[in-house]
Short mmCIF file of C-alpha atoms and ligand atoms in Angstrom, two decimals:
data_model
loop_
_atom_site.label_atom_id
_atom_site.label_comp_id
_atom_site.label_asym_id
_atom_site.label_seq_id
_atom_site.Cartn_x
_atom_site.Cartn_y
_atom_site.Cartn_z
CA MET A 19 64.82 64.40 -120.91
CA ASN A 20 67.18 62.41 -118.66
CA VAL A 21 69.22 59.83 -120.52
CA LEU A 22 71.43 57.21 -118.91
CA VAL A 23 74.52 56.37 -120.93
CA THR A 24 76.26 53.10 -120.07
CA GLY A 25 79.92 53.08 -121.16
CA GLY A 26 79.67 56.87 -121.47
CA LEU A 27 83.38 57.48 -120.84
CA GLY A 28 84.43 55.26 -123.76
CA TYR A 29 85.26 56.37 -127.28
CA ILE A 30 81.80 56.60 -128.86
CA GLY A 31 79.98 57.21 -125.57
CA SER A 32 82.04 60.28 -124.67
CA HIS A 33 81.47 61.97 -128.04
CA THR A 34 77.77 61.15 -127.82
CA CYS A 35 77.58 62.63 -124.30
CA VAL A 36 79.06 65.90 -125.58
CA GLN A 37 76.51 66.13 -128.37
CA MET A 38 73.68 65.24 -125.98
CA ILE A 39 74.70 67.87 -123.44
CA GLU A 40 74.99 70.46 -126.21
CA ALA A 41 71.51 69.47 -127.37
CA GLY A 42 70.17 70.19 -123.86
CA ILE A 43 69.68 66.56 -122.83
CA THR A 44 70.45 65.76 -119.18
CA THR A 45 73.12 63.09 -119.37
CA VAL A 46 73.94 60.57 -116.66
CA ILE A 47 76.94 58.28 -117.14
CA ILE A 48 77.70 54.80 -115.86
CA ASP A 49 81.11 53.28 -116.54
CA ASN A 50 83.36 50.77 -114.76
CA LEU A 51 86.50 52.37 -116.27
CA SER A 52 87.63 48.99 -117.63
CA ASN A 53 88.49 50.61 -120.96
CA SER A 54 88.35 54.32 -120.21
CA ASN A 55 89.93 57.06 -118.18
CA PRO A 56 88.24 59.35 -115.62
CA GLU A 57 90.02 62.26 -117.34
CA VAL A 58 87.32 62.00 -120.01
CA LEU A 59 84.85 63.60 -117.56
CA ASN A 60 87.10 66.68 -117.32
CA ARG A 61 87.28 66.86 -121.10
CA ILE A 62 83.49 66.64 -121.46
CA GLU A 63 83.23 69.47 -118.94
CA SER A 64 85.88 71.56 -120.75
CA ILE A 65 84.00 71.25 -124.03
CA THR A 66 80.42 71.68 -122.81
CA GLY A 67 80.79 73.64 -119.56
CA ILE A 68 78.71 70.96 -117.84
CA ARG A 69 79.96 68.03 -115.78
CA PRO A 70 77.51 65.18 -116.20
CA ARG A 71 76.61 63.02 -113.20
CA PHE A 72 78.89 60.01 -113.17
CA PHE A 73 78.36 56.71 -111.37
CA GLU A 74 81.38 54.43 -111.36
CA GLY A 75 80.20 50.83 -111.43
CA ASP A 76 79.51 47.72 -113.43
CA ILE A 77 76.33 47.05 -115.38
CA ARG A 78 76.51 43.44 -114.22
CA SER A 79 75.70 44.58 -110.67
CA GLU A 80 71.93 44.79 -110.34
CA ARG A 81 72.25 46.38 -106.92
CA PHE A 82 74.40 49.16 -108.38
CA LEU A 83 71.91 49.77 -111.21
CA ASP A 84 68.94 49.73 -108.80
CA SER A 85 70.65 52.39 -106.74
CA VAL A 86 71.22 54.61 -109.82
CA PHE A 87 67.62 54.20 -111.01
CA SER A 88 66.29 54.99 -107.53
CA GLN A 89 68.24 58.26 -107.42
CA ILE A 90 67.34 59.70 -110.84
CA ARG A 91 64.28 59.38 -113.01
CA ILE A 92 65.62 58.19 -116.35
CA HIS A 93 63.61 58.37 -119.59
CA SER A 94 65.82 56.38 -121.90
CA VAL A 95 69.06 54.37 -121.86
CA ILE A 96 71.81 54.39 -124.47
CA HIS A 97 73.76 51.20 -123.93
CA PHE A 98 77.40 51.40 -125.08
CA ALA A 99 79.04 49.42 -122.25
CA GLY A 100 80.72 46.25 -123.43
CA LEU A 101 83.94 44.70 -124.60
CA LYS A 102 84.82 45.15 -128.28
CA ALA A 103 88.14 43.59 -129.31
CA VAL A 104 87.56 40.82 -131.85
CA GLY A 105 90.85 38.95 -131.29
CA GLU A 106 90.52 39.11 -127.50
CA SER A 107 86.98 37.74 -127.74
CA VAL A 108 88.29 34.58 -129.42
CA ALA A 109 90.70 34.05 -126.51
CA LYS A 110 88.20 35.06 -123.79
CA PRO A 111 84.69 34.05 -124.89
CA ILE A 112 83.36 33.69 -121.34
CA GLU A 113 84.38 37.25 -120.46
CA TYR A 114 82.82 38.57 -123.68
CA TYR A 115 79.48 36.77 -123.27
CA ASP A 116 79.42 37.72 -119.58
CA ASN A 117 80.07 41.41 -120.20
CA ASN A 118 78.08 41.89 -123.37
CA VAL A 119 75.18 39.44 -123.08
CA ASN A 120 74.82 38.91 -119.33
CA GLY A 121 75.59 42.60 -118.69
CA THR A 122 72.75 43.62 -121.00
CA LEU A 123 70.33 41.16 -119.34
CA VAL A 124 71.12 42.57 -115.89
CA LEU A 125 70.59 46.09 -117.26
CA LEU A 126 67.25 45.12 -118.81
CA ARG A 127 66.10 43.51 -115.55
CA ALA A 128 66.93 46.65 -113.60
CA MET A 129 65.21 48.81 -116.22
CA ARG A 130 62.06 46.68 -116.11
CA LYS A 131 62.00 46.86 -112.31
CA SER A 132 62.05 50.66 -112.45
CA GLY A 133 59.41 50.81 -115.21
CA LEU A 134 61.85 52.06 -117.85
CA LYS A 135 61.28 50.53 -121.29
CA SER A 136 63.30 52.54 -123.78
CA ILE A 137 66.78 51.41 -124.87
CA ILE A 138 69.14 52.27 -127.72
CA PHE A 139 71.70 49.51 -128.21
CA SER A 140 75.20 49.84 -129.76
CA SER A 141 75.22 47.09 -132.31
CA SER A 142 77.65 46.60 -135.16
CA ALA A 143 77.85 45.87 -138.87
CA THR A 144 79.64 42.73 -137.67
CA VAL A 145 76.17 41.11 -137.18
CA TYR A 146 75.91 40.92 -141.00
CA GLY A 147 79.02 38.67 -141.21
CA ASP A 148 80.42 38.49 -144.75
CA PRO A 149 77.68 40.23 -146.76
CA GLU A 150 76.51 38.69 -150.01
CA THR A 151 75.93 42.11 -151.54
CA VAL A 152 76.78 45.73 -150.79
CA PRO A 153 75.45 48.16 -149.82
CA ILE A 154 74.13 46.38 -146.75
CA THR A 155 70.51 47.18 -145.86
CA GLU A 156 68.91 46.63 -142.48
CA SER A 157 67.06 43.62 -143.87
CA SER A 158 70.27 41.88 -145.04
CA PRO A 159 70.73 38.52 -143.27
CA THR A 160 72.34 38.61 -139.81
CA GLY A 161 73.76 36.02 -137.47
CA ASN A 162 76.50 34.51 -139.58
CA THR A 163 79.06 35.95 -137.19
CA THR A 164 82.65 34.77 -137.10
CA ASN A 165 83.86 35.50 -133.57
CA PRO A 166 82.48 35.67 -130.00
CA TYR A 167 82.38 39.49 -130.06
CA GLY A 168 80.18 39.53 -133.16
CA THR A 169 78.06 36.69 -131.83
CA SER A 170 77.54 38.53 -128.53
CA LYS A 171 76.21 41.58 -130.44
CA TRP A 172 73.87 39.37 -132.45
CA MET A 173 72.71 37.54 -129.31
CA VAL A 174 71.86 40.82 -127.59
CA GLU A 175 69.86 41.88 -130.67
CA ARG A 176 67.90 38.62 -130.37
CA CYS A 177 67.36 39.01 -126.61
CA LEU A 178 65.99 42.50 -127.18
CA GLN A 179 63.62 41.32 -129.91
CA ASP A 180 62.34 38.50 -127.69
CA LEU A 181 61.82 40.97 -124.87
CA LEU A 182 59.74 43.15 -127.17
CA ALA A 183 57.69 40.12 -128.25
CA SER A 184 56.89 39.48 -124.58
CA ASP A 185 56.00 43.11 -123.85
CA PRO A 186 55.20 45.41 -126.80
CA ALA A 187 55.44 48.49 -124.59
CA TRP A 188 59.22 48.48 -125.01
CA SER A 189 61.01 50.81 -127.42
CA ILE A 190 64.05 48.93 -128.74
CA THR A 191 66.48 50.65 -131.09
CA LEU A 192 69.36 48.71 -132.64
CA LEU A 193 72.02 50.99 -134.14
CA ARG A 194 74.44 49.04 -136.31
CA TYR A 195 77.63 51.08 -136.54
CA PHE A 196 79.98 50.70 -139.48
CA ASN A 197 83.59 51.84 -138.82
CA PRO A 198 83.75 54.75 -136.36
CA VAL A 199 86.87 56.93 -136.65
CA GLY A 200 87.81 60.57 -136.04
CA ALA A 201 87.70 62.69 -132.91
CA HIS A 202 86.14 65.83 -131.45
CA THR A 203 87.26 68.94 -133.36
CA SER A 204 88.57 70.54 -130.14
CA GLY A 205 91.38 67.95 -130.02
CA LEU A 206 90.31 67.24 -126.42
CA MET A 207 88.64 63.87 -127.00
CA GLY A 208 89.36 60.91 -129.25
CA GLU A 209 90.03 57.21 -129.39
CA ASP A 210 92.53 55.97 -126.82
CA PRO A 211 92.91 52.21 -127.15
CA LYS A 212 94.82 50.32 -124.47
CA GLY A 213 97.69 48.20 -125.85
CA ILE A 214 98.26 47.52 -129.54
CA PRO A 215 95.36 48.89 -131.59
CA ASN A 216 93.36 46.30 -133.53
CA ASN A 217 91.66 48.79 -135.82
CA LEU A 218 93.08 50.65 -138.77
CA MET A 219 92.73 54.31 -137.80
CA PRO A 220 94.24 54.19 -134.28
CA PHE A 221 97.11 52.12 -135.70
CA ILE A 222 97.76 54.72 -138.42
CA THR A 223 97.66 57.60 -135.91
CA GLN A 224 100.16 55.85 -133.61
CA VAL A 225 102.54 55.24 -136.53
CA ALA A 226 102.16 58.86 -137.66
CA VAL A 227 102.97 60.17 -134.18
CA GLY A 228 106.02 57.88 -133.88
CA ARG A 229 104.68 55.44 -131.28
CA ARG A 230 104.91 52.54 -133.77
CA GLU A 231 107.24 51.86 -136.68
CA LYS A 232 104.90 51.06 -139.56
CA LEU A 233 101.43 49.93 -140.49
CA SER A 234 100.85 46.36 -141.69
CA VAL A 235 98.39 46.48 -144.56
CA PHE A 236 96.48 43.22 -144.29
CA GLY A 237 96.29 42.01 -147.90
CA ASP A 238 96.45 43.74 -151.27
CA ASP A 239 94.85 40.93 -153.27
CA TYR A 240 91.18 41.49 -152.45
CA PRO A 241 88.74 41.92 -155.36
CA THR A 242 88.60 45.69 -154.72
CA PRO A 243 89.89 48.55 -156.95
CA ASP A 244 93.35 48.72 -155.30
CA GLY A 245 93.32 45.23 -153.74
CA THR A 246 93.05 46.42 -150.11
CA GLY A 247 89.98 46.08 -147.87
CA VAL A 248 87.17 48.60 -148.30
CA ARG A 249 85.10 49.83 -145.32
CA ASP A 250 82.48 52.45 -144.53
CA TYR A 251 84.32 54.78 -142.14
CA ILE A 252 82.05 57.16 -140.25
CA HIS A 253 83.14 60.20 -138.23
CA VAL A 254 82.44 59.62 -134.54
CA MET A 255 80.68 63.02 -134.32
CA ASP A 256 78.29 61.96 -137.08
CA LEU A 257 77.72 58.75 -135.18
CA ALA A 258 77.07 60.75 -132.02
CA ASP A 259 74.51 62.87 -133.89
CA GLY A 260 72.86 59.65 -135.09
CA HIS A 261 72.13 58.81 -131.44
CA ILE A 262 70.51 62.19 -130.84
CA ALA A 263 68.36 61.59 -133.92
CA ALA A 264 67.36 58.17 -132.57
CA LEU A 265 66.54 59.68 -129.17
CA ARG A 266 64.33 62.29 -130.83
CA GLU A 267 62.67 60.25 -133.54
CA VAL A 268 62.15 56.75 -132.18
CA SER A 269 63.10 56.31 -128.51
CA LYS A 270 59.65 57.34 -127.34
CA ARG A 271 57.90 55.08 -129.85
CA GLU A 272 57.11 51.50 -128.92
CA GLY A 273 58.44 48.74 -131.14
CA LEU A 274 61.65 47.69 -132.87
CA HIS A 275 63.72 50.29 -134.71
CA VAL A 276 66.81 49.08 -136.61
CA PHE A 277 69.25 51.41 -138.37
CA ASN A 278 72.61 51.25 -140.05
CA LEU A 279 74.82 54.18 -139.10
CA GLY A 280 77.36 54.64 -141.88
CA THR A 281 78.07 57.05 -144.71
CA GLY A 282 77.22 54.75 -147.64
CA LYS A 283 80.72 55.23 -149.06
CA GLY A 284 83.59 52.75 -149.14
CA THR A 285 87.25 53.70 -148.59
CA SER A 286 90.21 51.34 -149.05
CA VAL A 287 93.14 50.98 -146.68
CA LEU A 288 95.50 52.68 -149.16
CA GLU A 289 93.04 55.53 -149.72
CA MET A 290 92.78 56.05 -145.96
CA LEU A 291 96.59 56.03 -145.65
CA SER A 292 96.93 58.60 -148.38
CA ALA A 293 94.24 60.87 -146.86
CA PHE A 294 95.95 60.58 -143.49
CA SER A 295 99.35 61.51 -144.95
CA GLU A 296 97.73 64.67 -146.39
CA SER A 297 96.42 65.57 -142.93
CA CYS A 298 99.62 64.94 -140.98
CA GLY A 299 101.90 66.35 -143.65
CA HIS A 300 104.24 63.37 -144.02
CA PRO A 301 104.06 59.84 -145.43
CA VAL A 302 102.96 57.08 -143.05
CA PRO A 303 105.29 54.06 -143.37
CA TYR A 304 103.60 50.77 -144.22
CA GLN A 305 104.24 47.31 -145.58
CA ILE A 306 101.95 44.91 -147.38
CA CYS A 307 101.31 41.78 -145.28
CA PRO A 308 99.14 38.67 -145.64
CA ARG A 309 95.39 38.98 -145.16
CA ARG A 310 94.09 39.02 -141.56
CA PRO A 311 92.04 35.86 -140.89
CA GLY A 312 88.31 36.61 -140.71
CA ASP A 313 88.54 39.86 -142.73
CA ILE A 314 86.10 40.53 -145.55
CA ALA A 315 86.86 42.32 -148.83
CA GLU A 316 84.35 45.13 -148.66
CA CYS A 317 81.48 46.42 -146.60
CA TRP A 318 79.44 49.59 -146.67
CA ALA A 319 76.01 50.65 -145.54
CA SER A 320 72.81 51.56 -147.21
CA THR A 321 71.90 54.78 -145.43
CA ALA A 322 68.44 55.25 -146.94
CA LYS A 323 66.45 54.07 -143.92
CA ALA A 324 68.27 56.27 -141.41
CA GLU A 325 67.96 59.26 -143.73
CA LYS A 326 64.24 58.76 -144.15
CA GLU A 327 63.17 57.71 -140.67
CA LEU A 328 65.75 59.37 -138.43
CA ASN A 329 66.15 62.40 -140.63
CA TRP A 330 69.88 61.93 -140.12
CA LYS A 331 72.76 61.73 -142.54
CA ALA A 332 76.54 61.73 -142.05
CA THR A 333 77.99 65.09 -143.12
CA ARG A 334 81.74 64.67 -142.48
CA ASN A 335 84.07 63.24 -145.13
CA VAL A 336 87.29 61.22 -144.99
CA ALA A 337 89.43 64.39 -144.89
CA ASP A 338 87.49 65.53 -141.79
CA MET A 339 88.06 62.12 -140.21
CA THR A 340 91.83 62.05 -140.80
CA ARG A 341 92.27 65.73 -139.83
CA ASP A 342 90.42 65.30 -136.53
CA SER A 343 92.09 61.97 -135.70
CA TRP A 344 95.47 63.56 -136.33
CA ARG A 345 94.69 66.64 -134.22
CA TRP A 346 93.66 64.44 -131.31
CA GLN A 347 96.67 62.12 -131.57
CA SER A 348 99.27 64.85 -132.14
CA GLU A 349 97.96 66.98 -129.26
CA ASN A 350 97.60 63.93 -126.98
CA PRO A 351 100.38 61.54 -128.06
CA ASP A 352 99.76 59.36 -125.01
CA GLY A 353 96.00 59.62 -125.13
CA TYR A 354 94.39 60.52 -121.79
CA GLU A 355 97.40 59.29 -119.79
CA LYS A 356 99.29 62.14 -118.17
CA LYS A 357 103.04 61.78 -118.65
P1 NAD B 422 84.97 51.66 -125.59
O1 NAD B 422 85.65 50.45 -125.04
O2 NAD B 422 85.78 52.87 -125.84
O3 NAD B 422 83.74 52.05 -124.63
C1 NAD B 422 83.02 51.12 -123.88
C2 NAD B 422 82.94 51.65 -122.45
O4 NAD B 422 82.17 50.74 -121.66
C3 NAD B 422 84.30 51.79 -121.78
O5 NAD B 422 84.40 53.08 -121.22
C4 NAD B 422 84.31 50.71 -120.70
O6 NAD B 422 85.05 51.10 -119.57
C5 NAD B 422 82.83 50.56 -120.41
N1 NAD B 422 82.43 49.21 -119.93
C6 NAD B 422 82.77 48.02 -120.48
N2 NAD B 422 82.19 47.03 -119.78
C7 NAD B 422 81.46 47.61 -118.80
C8 NAD B 422 80.65 47.11 -117.75
N3 NAD B 422 80.48 45.80 -117.57
N4 NAD B 422 80.04 47.99 -116.91
C9 NAD B 422 80.24 49.33 -117.07
N5 NAD B 422 81.00 49.86 -118.04
C10 NAD B 422 81.60 49.00 -118.89
O7 NAD B 422 84.21 51.20 -126.91
P2 NAD B 422 83.53 52.10 -128.04
O8 NAD B 422 84.37 52.03 -129.25
O9 NAD B 422 83.14 53.41 -127.49
O10 NAD B 422 82.23 51.21 -128.32
C11 NAD B 422 81.02 51.45 -127.65
C12 NAD B 422 80.02 50.37 -128.06
O11 NAD B 422 79.86 50.40 -129.48
C13 NAD B 422 80.45 48.95 -127.71
O12 NAD B 422 79.31 48.24 -127.27
C14 NAD B 422 80.96 48.40 -129.01
O13 NAD B 422 80.81 46.99 -129.10
C15 NAD B 422 80.05 49.11 -130.02
N6 NAD B 422 80.67 49.23 -131.35
C16 NAD B 422 81.90 49.83 -131.46
C17 NAD B 422 82.51 49.92 -132.70
C18 NAD B 422 83.88 50.55 -132.85
O14 NAD B 422 84.51 50.36 -133.88
N7 NAD B 422 84.38 51.31 -131.90
C19 NAD B 422 81.86 49.42 -133.83
C20 NAD B 422 80.59 48.84 -133.70
C21 NAD B 422 80.02 48.76 -132.42
C1 UD1 B 423 86.73 45.28 -137.11
C2 UD1 B 423 86.13 44.03 -136.54
C3 UD1 B 423 84.63 44.19 -136.45
C4 UD1 B 423 84.27 45.43 -135.65
C5 UD1 B 423 84.93 46.63 -136.33
C6 UD1 B 423 84.67 47.92 -135.64
C7 UD1 B 423 87.68 42.26 -137.25
C8 UD1 B 423 87.88 41.05 -138.11
N1 UD1 B 423 86.51 42.89 -137.37
O1 UD1 B 423 86.22 45.47 -138.40
O2 UD1 B 423 84.05 43.05 -135.83
O3 UD1 B 423 82.88 45.61 -135.60
O4 UD1 B 423 86.35 46.41 -136.36
O5 UD1 B 423 85.42 48.05 -134.50
O6 UD1 B 423 88.54 42.63 -136.47
N2 UD1 B 423 93.68 46.89 -141.51
C9 UD1 B 423 95.01 46.87 -141.89
N3 UD1 B 423 95.96 46.99 -140.93
C10 UD1 B 423 95.67 47.13 -139.60
C11 UD1 B 423 94.31 47.17 -139.20
C12 UD1 B 423 93.34 47.04 -140.19
O7 UD1 B 423 95.31 46.74 -143.08
O8 UD1 B 423 96.59 47.20 -138.77
C13 UD1 B 423 92.64 46.81 -142.54
C14 UD1 B 423 91.71 45.62 -142.39
O9 UD1 B 423 92.21 44.50 -143.06
C15 UD1 B 423 90.42 46.17 -143.00
C16 UD1 B 423 90.46 47.66 -142.68
O10 UD1 B 423 91.83 47.95 -142.41
O11 UD1 B 423 90.44 46.02 -144.39
C17 UD1 B 423 89.63 48.04 -141.46
O12 UD1 B 423 90.00 47.22 -140.37
P1 UD1 B 423 89.45 47.48 -138.88
O13 UD1 B 423 89.63 48.91 -138.53
O14 UD1 B 423 90.07 46.47 -137.99
O15 UD1 B 423 87.88 47.26 -139.01
P2 UD1 B 423 87.07 45.99 -139.58
O16 UD1 B 423 87.96 44.88 -139.98
O17 UD1 B 423 86.12 46.49 -140.58
#
């Protein structure tokens, strides 16, 4: 099976490519390098012994996509490419809708032209907004998004559903990720955000390695056991395996397939800090700060549907996540940049 991975040099894409190659799937990568480093290709090759075919280019260029599809017969597309920083999306909505929504439409047009009708889309728990109840199931309400990034993910979900309504031969899989963290166990690949990290785990790792002074804990007065926000953190390798399960179980079946990819367990900010300190062997400095606007108190997934229909379940725990994140960060203090 030949699978095209858009955004395959990014954080989740690169780990998924490794798992795909190791599962014997021929992997072809497209990336415009806007948020990734070509060094990732070398790392994928070091881990797997195989260098996947890589096309540098932008999914918003139909001519570029046509050229890729004319060179290789693709069976399915996993679509990671997009912009993902919530705060930046508020400041740059046009760029976010252009990249995430328009980019997906151009991709779908090129796929349709080449007769390819199977896509797995990287969606997010953000489409559920502030959930009324936890755990969140796939049938929980969506669309009450609070920023252009979240809205762009929800809009793409709607575009894909409308496409399916117009042509039932499509196989559309929406994977709603909870909070991906962790890194490959080799220490060769991990998350390498540009600039100041927005998310908890990369911020903690940069404090632990001495790149930043201390973590700001955004609020300790939430209605949660220790007052800090609770999230469903999932190891990126489990997430990667979830894509292989989706490729195997549903990508060849027509229709709409929607799955949460999480662990079903909530972890607070202070619990994550304490687990991380265990892994790195020293305390991680922090201070309690006001809540971050737009944050919710708690959020975790119901995993029942993915377990039943994808035959997939996360197997790595929080200690695995902090250990692997720390290995990656301590062995690559500057990420993929060579100093
Ligand atoms: P990432 O930024 O590390 O990876 C995205 C990749 O896509 C990058 O390599 C970037 O260079 C590439 N890209 C962006 N725009 C492109 C374009 N127009 N053409 C070609 N390539 C382009 O992000 P990630 O964390 O790996 O996330 C992957 C996907 O998963 C994204 O769609 C994101 O919205 C979604 N997601 C991520 C998270 C998370 O916490 N990381 C959570 C839920 C959903
Ligand atoms: C964020 C995004 C969400 C996106 C998800 C995955 C916001 C409001 N939401 O979710 O749309 O899908 O990332 O990428 O940005 N925290 C701190 N200090 C920090 C960073 C985070 O205390 O420096 C806390 C947060 O308040 C939260 C938890 O850590 O309670 C997790 O935060 P984060 O990693 O940013 O993920 P989400 O807020 O769940």
